mmCIF file of N, CA, C and O in Angstrom:
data_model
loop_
_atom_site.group_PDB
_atom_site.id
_atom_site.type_symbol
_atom_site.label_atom_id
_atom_site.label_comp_id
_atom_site.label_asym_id
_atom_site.label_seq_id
_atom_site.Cartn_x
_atom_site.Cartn_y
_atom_site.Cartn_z
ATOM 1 N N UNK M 1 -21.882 -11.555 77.483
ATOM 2 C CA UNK M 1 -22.704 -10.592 78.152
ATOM 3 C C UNK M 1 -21.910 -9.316 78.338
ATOM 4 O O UNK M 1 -20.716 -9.330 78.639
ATOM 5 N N UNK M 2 -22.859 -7.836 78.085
ATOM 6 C CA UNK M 2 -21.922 -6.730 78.809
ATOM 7 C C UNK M 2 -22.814 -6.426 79.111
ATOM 8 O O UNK M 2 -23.971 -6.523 78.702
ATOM 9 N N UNK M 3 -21.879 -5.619 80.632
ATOM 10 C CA UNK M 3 -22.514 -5.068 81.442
ATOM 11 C C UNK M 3 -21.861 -3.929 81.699
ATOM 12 O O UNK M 3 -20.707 -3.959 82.127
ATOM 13 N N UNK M 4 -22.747 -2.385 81.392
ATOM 14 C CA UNK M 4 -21.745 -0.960 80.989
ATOM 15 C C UNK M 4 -22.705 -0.521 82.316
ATOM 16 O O UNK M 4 -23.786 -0.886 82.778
ATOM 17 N N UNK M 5 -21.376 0.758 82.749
ATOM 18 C CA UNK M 5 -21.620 1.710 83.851
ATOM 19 C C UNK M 5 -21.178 2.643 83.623
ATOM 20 O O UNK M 5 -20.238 2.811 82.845
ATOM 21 N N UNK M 6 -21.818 3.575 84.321
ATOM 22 C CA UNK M 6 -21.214 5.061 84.153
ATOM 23 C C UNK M 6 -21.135 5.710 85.176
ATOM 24 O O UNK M 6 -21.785 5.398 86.174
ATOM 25 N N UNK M 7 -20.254 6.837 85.135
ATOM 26 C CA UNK M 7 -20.442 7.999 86.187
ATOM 27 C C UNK M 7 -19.870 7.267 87.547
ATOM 28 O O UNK M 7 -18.716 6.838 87.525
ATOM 29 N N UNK M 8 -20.482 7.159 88.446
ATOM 30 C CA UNK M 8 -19.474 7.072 89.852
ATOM 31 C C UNK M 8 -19.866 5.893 90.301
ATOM 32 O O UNK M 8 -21.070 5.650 90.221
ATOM 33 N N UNK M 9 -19.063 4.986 90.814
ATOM 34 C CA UNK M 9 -19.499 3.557 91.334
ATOM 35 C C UNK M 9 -19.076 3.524 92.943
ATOM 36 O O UNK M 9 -18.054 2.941 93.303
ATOM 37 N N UNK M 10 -19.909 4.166 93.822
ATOM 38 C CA UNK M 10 -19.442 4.427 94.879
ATOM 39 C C UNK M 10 -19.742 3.191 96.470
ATOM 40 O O UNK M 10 -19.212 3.217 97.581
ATOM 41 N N UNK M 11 -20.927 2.124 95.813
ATOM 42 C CA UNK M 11 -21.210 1.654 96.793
ATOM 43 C C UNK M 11 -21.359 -0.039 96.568
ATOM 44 O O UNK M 11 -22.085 -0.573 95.728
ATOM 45 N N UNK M 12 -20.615 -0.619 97.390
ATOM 46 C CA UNK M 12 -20.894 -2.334 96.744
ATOM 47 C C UNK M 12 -22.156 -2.950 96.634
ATOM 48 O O UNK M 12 -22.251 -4.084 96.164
ATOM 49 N N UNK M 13 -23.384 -2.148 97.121
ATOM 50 C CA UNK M 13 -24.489 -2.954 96.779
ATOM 51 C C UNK M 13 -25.148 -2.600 95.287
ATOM 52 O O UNK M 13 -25.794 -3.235 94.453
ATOM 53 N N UNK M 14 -24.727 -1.487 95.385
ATOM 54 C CA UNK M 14 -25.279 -1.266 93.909
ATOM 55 C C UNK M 14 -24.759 -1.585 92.841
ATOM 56 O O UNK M 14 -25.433 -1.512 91.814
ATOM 57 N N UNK M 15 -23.170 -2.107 92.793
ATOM 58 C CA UNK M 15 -22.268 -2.551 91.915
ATOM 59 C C UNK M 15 -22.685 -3.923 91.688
ATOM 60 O O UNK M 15 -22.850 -4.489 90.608
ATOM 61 N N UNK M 16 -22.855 -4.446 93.056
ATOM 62 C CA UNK M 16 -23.358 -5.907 93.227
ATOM 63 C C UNK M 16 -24.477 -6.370 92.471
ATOM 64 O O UNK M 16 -24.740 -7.564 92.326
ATOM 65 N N UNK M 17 -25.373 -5.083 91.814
ATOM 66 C CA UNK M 17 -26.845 -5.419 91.529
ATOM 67 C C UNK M 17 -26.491 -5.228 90.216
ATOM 68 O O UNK M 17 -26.968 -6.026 89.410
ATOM 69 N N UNK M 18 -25.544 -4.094 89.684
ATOM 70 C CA UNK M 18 -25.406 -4.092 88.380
ATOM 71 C C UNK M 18 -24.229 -5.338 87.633
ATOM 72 O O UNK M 18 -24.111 -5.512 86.420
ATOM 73 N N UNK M 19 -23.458 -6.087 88.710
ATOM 74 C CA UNK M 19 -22.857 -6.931 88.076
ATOM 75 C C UNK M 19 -23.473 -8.224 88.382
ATOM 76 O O UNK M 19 -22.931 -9.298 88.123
ATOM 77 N N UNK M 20 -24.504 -8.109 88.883
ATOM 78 C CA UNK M 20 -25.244 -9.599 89.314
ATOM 79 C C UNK M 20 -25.252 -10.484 87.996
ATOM 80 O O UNK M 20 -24.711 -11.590 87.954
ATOM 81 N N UNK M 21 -26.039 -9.790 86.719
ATOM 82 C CA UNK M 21 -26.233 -10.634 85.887
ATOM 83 C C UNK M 21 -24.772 -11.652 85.094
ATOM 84 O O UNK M 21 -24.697 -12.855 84.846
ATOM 85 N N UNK M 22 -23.724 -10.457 84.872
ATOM 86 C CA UNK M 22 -22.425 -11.321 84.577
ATOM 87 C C UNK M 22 -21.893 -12.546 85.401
ATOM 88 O O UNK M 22 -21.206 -13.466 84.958
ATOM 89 N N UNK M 23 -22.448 -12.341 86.983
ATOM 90 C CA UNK M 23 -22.112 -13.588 87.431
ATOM 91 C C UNK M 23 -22.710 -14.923 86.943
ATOM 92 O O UNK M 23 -22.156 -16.016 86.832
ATOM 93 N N UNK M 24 -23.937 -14.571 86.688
ATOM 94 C CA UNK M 24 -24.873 -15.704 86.299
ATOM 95 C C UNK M 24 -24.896 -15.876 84.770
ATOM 96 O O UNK M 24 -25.373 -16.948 84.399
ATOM 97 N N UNK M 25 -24.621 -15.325 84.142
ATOM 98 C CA UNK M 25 -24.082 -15.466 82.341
ATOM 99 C C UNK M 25 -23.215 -16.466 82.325
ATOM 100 O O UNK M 25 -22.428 -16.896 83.170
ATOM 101 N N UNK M 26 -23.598 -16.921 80.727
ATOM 102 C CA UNK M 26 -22.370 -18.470 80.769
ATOM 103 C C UNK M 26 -21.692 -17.627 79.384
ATOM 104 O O UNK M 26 -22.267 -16.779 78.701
ATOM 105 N N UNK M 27 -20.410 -18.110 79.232
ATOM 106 C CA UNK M 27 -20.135 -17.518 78.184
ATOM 107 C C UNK M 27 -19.373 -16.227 78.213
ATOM 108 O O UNK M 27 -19.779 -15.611 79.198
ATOM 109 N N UNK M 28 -18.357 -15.460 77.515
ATOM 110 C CA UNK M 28 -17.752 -14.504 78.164
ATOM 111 C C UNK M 28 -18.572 -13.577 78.567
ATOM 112 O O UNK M 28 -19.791 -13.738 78.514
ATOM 113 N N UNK M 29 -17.781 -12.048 79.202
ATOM 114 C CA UNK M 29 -18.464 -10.620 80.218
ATOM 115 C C UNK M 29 -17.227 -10.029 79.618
ATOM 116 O O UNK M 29 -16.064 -10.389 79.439
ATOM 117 N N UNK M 30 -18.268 -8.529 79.285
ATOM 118 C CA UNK M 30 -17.404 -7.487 79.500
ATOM 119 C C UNK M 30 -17.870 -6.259 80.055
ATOM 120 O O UNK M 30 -18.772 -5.597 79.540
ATOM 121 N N UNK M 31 -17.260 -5.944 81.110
ATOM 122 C CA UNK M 31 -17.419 -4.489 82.341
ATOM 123 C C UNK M 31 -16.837 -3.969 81.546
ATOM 124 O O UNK M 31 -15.699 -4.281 81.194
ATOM 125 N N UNK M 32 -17.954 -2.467 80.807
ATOM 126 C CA UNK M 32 -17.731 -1.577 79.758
ATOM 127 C C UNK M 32 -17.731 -0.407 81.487
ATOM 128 O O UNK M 32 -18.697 0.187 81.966
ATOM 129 N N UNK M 33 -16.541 -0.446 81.921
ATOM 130 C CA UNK M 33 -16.596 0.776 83.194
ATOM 131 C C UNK M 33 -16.123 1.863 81.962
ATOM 132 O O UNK M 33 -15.493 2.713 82.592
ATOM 133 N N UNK M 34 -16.111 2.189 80.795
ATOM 134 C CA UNK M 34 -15.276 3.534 80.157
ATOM 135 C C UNK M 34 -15.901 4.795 80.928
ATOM 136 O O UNK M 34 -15.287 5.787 81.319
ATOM 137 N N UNK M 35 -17.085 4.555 81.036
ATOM 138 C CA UNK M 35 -17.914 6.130 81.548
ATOM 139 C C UNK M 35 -17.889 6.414 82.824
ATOM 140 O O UNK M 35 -18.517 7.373 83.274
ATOM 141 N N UNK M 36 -16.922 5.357 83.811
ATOM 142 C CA UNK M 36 -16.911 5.552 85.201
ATOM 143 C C UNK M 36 -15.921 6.542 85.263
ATOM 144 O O UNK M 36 -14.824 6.598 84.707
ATOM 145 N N UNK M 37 -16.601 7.471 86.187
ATOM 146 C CA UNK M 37 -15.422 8.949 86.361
ATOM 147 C C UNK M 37 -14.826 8.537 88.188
ATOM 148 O O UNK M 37 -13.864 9.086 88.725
ATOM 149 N N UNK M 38 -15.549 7.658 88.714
ATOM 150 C CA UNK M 38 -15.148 7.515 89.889
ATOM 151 C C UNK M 38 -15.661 5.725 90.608
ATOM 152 O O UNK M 38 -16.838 5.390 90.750
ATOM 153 N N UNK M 39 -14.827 5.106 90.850
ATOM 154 C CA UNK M 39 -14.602 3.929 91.275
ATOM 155 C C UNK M 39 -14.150 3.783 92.817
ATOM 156 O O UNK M 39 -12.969 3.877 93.153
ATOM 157 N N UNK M 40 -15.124 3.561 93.652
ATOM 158 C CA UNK M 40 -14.477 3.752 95.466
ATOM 159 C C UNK M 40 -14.111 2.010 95.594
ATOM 160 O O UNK M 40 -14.189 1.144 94.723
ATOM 161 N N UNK M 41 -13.747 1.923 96.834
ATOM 162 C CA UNK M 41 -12.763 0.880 96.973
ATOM 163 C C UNK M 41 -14.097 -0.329 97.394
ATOM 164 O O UNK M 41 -13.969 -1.552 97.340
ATOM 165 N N UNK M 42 -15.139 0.302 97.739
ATOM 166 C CA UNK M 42 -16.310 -0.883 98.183
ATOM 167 C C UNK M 42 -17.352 -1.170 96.823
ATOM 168 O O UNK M 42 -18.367 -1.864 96.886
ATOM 169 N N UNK M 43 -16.992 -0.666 95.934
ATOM 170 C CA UNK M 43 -16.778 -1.351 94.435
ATOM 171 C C UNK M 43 -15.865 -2.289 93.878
ATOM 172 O O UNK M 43 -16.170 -3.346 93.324
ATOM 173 N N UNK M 44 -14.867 -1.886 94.038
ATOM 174 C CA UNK M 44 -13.431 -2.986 93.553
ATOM 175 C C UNK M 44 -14.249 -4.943 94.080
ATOM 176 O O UNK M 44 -14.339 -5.963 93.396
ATOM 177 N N UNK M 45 -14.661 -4.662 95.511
ATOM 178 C CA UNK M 45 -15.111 -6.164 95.697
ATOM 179 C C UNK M 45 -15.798 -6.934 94.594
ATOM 180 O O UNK M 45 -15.267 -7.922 94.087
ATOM 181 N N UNK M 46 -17.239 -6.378 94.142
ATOM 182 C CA UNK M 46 -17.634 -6.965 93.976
ATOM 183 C C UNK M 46 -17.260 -6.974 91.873
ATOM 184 O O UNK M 46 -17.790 -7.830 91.165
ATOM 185 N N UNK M 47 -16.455 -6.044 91.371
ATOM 186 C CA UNK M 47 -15.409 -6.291 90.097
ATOM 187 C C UNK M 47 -15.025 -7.495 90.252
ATOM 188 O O UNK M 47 -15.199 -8.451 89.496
ATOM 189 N N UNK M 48 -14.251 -7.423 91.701
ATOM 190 C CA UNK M 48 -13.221 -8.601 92.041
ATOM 191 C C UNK M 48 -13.940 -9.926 92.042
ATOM 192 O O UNK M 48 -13.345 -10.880 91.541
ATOM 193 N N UNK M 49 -15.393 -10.141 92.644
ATOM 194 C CA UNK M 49 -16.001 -11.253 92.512
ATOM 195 C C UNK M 49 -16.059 -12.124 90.882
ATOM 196 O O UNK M 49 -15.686 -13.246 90.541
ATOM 197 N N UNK M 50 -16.849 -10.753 89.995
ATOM 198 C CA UNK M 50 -16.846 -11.256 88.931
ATOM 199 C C UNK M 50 -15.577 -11.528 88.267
ATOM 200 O O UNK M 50 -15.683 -12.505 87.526
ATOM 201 N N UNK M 51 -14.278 -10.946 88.273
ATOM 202 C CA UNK M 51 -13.205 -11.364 87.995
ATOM 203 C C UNK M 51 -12.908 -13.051 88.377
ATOM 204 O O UNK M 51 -12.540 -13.875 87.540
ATOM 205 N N UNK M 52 -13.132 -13.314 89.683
ATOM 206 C CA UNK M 52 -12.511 -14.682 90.584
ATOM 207 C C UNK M 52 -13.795 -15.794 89.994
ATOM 208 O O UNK M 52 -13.646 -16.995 89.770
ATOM 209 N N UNK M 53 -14.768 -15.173 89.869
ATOM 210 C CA UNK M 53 -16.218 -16.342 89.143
ATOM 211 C C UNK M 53 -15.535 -16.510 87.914
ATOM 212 O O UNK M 53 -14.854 -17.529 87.788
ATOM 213 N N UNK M 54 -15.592 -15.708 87.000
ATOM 214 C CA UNK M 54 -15.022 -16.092 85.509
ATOM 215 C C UNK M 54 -13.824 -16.755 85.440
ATOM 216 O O UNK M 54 -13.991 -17.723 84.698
ATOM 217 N N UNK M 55 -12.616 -16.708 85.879
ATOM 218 C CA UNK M 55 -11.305 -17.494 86.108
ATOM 219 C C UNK M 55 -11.763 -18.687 86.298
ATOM 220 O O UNK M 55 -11.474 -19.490 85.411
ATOM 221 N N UNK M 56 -12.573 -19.184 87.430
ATOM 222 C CA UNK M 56 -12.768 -20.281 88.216
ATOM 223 C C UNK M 56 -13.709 -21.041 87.405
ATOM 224 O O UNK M 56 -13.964 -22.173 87.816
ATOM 225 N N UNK M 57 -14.453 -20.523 86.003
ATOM 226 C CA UNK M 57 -15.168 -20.919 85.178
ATOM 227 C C UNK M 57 -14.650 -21.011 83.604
ATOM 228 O O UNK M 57 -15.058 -21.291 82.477
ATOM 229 N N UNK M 58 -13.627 -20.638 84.222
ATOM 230 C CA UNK M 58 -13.000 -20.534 82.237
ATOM 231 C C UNK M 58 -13.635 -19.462 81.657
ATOM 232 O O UNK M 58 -13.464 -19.305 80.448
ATOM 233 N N UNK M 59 -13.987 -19.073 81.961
ATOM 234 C CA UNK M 59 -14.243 -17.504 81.220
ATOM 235 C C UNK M 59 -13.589 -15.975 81.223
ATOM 236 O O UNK M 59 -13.069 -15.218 82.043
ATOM 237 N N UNK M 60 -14.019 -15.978 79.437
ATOM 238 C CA UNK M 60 -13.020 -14.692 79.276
ATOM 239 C C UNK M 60 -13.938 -13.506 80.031
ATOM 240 O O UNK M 60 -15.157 -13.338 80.053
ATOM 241 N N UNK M 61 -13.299 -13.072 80.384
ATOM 242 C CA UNK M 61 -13.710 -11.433 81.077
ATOM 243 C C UNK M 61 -12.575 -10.211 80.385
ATOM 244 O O UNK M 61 -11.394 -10.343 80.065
ATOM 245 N N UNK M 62 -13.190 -9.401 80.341
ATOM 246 C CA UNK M 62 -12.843 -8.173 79.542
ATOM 247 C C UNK M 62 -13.050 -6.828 80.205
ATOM 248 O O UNK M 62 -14.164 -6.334 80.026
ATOM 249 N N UNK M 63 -12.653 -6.513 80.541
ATOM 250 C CA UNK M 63 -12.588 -4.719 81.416
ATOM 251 C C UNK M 63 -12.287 -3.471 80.567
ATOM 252 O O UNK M 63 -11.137 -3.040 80.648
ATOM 253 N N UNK M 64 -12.986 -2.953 79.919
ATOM 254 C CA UNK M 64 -12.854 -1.784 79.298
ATOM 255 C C UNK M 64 -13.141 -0.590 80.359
ATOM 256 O O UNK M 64 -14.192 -0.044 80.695
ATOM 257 N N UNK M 65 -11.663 -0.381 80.791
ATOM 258 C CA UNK M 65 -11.581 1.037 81.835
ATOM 259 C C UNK M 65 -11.373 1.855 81.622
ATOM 260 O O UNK M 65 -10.578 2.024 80.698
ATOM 261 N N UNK M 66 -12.154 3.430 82.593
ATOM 262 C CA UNK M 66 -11.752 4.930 81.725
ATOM 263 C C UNK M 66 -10.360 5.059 82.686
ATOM 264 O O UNK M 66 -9.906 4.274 83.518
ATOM 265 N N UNK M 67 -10.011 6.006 82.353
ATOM 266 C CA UNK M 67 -8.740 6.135 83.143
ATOM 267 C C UNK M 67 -8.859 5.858 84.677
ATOM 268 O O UNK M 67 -8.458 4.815 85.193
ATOM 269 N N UNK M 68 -9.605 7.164 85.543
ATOM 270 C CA UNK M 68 -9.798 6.607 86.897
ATOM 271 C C UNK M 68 -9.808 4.982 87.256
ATOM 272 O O UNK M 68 -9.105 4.287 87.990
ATOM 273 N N UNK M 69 -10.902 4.721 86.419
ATOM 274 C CA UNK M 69 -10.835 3.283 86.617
ATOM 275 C C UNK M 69 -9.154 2.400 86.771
ATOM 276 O O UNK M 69 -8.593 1.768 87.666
ATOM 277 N N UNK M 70 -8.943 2.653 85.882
ATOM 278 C CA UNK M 70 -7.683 2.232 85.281
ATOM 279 C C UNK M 70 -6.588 2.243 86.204
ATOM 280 O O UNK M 70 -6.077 1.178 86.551
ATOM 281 N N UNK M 71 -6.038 3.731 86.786
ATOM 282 C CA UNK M 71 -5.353 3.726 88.171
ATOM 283 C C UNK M 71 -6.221 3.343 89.166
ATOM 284 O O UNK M 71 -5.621 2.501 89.833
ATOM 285 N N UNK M 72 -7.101 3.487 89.524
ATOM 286 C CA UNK M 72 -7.480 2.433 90.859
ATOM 287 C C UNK M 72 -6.989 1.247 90.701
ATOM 288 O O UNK M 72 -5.992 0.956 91.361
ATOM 289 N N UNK M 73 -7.642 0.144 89.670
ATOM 290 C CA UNK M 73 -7.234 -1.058 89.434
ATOM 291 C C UNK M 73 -5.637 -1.302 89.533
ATOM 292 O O UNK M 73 -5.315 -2.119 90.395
ATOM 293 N N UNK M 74 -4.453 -0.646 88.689
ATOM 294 C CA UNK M 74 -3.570 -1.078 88.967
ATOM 295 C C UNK M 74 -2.975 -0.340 90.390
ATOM 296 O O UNK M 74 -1.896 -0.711 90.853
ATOM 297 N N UNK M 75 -3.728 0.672 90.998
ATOM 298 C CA UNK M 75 -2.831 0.687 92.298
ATOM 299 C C UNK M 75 -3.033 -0.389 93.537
ATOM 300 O O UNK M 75 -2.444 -0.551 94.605
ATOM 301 N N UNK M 76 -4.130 -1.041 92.897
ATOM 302 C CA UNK M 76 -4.541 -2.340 93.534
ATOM 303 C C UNK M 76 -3.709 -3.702 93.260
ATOM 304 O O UNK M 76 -3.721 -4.715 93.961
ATOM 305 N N UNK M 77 -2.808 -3.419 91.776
ATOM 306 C CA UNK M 77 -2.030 -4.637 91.630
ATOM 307 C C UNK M 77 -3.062 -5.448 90.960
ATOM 308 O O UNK M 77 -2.748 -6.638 90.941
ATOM 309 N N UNK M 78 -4.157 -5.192 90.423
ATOM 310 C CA UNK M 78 -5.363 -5.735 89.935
ATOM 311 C C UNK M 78 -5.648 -5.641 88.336
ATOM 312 O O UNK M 78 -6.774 -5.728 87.847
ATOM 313 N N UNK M 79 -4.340 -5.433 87.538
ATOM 314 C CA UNK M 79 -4.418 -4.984 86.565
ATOM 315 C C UNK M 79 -3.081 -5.487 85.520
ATOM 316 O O UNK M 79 -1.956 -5.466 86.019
ATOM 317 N N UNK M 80 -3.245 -5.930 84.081
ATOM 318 C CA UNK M 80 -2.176 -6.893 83.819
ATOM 319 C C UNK M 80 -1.481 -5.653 82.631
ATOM 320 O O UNK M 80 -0.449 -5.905 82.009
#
């Protein structure tokens, strides 16, 4: 499954609604964030959900981040 976003991800319910379906997908996910110009920190949760669901399921997950993205995540330590 992918699931692409763009532009600013500023609020966890709406992140929550656009990553709902990857939670419930069997089979790998990939969060195409490339077009996110802005990522706030009450977003990171619910990334983080689908990150901790897929691990806990054996599934590959894939994060294609634009830059912003990219330093948020690793100033979070959230990033390999």
């Amino acid at each position: 499954m992918v699931v692409s976003a763009a532009d600013e991800l500023v609020d966890g319910v709406t992140v929550r609604g656009l990553f709902g379906p990857a939670l419930r997908a069997t089979g790998a996910v990939v969060l195409d964030l490339s077009k996110v110009t802005f990522l706030a920190m009450e977003a990171v949760v619910p990334l983080l959900a689908v990150a901790q669901r897929c691990a806990a399921e054996q599934r590959s997950l894939t994060v294609v981040a634009s830059i912003p993205v990219r330093r948020k995540l690793v100033s979070l330590g959230c990033s390999r």
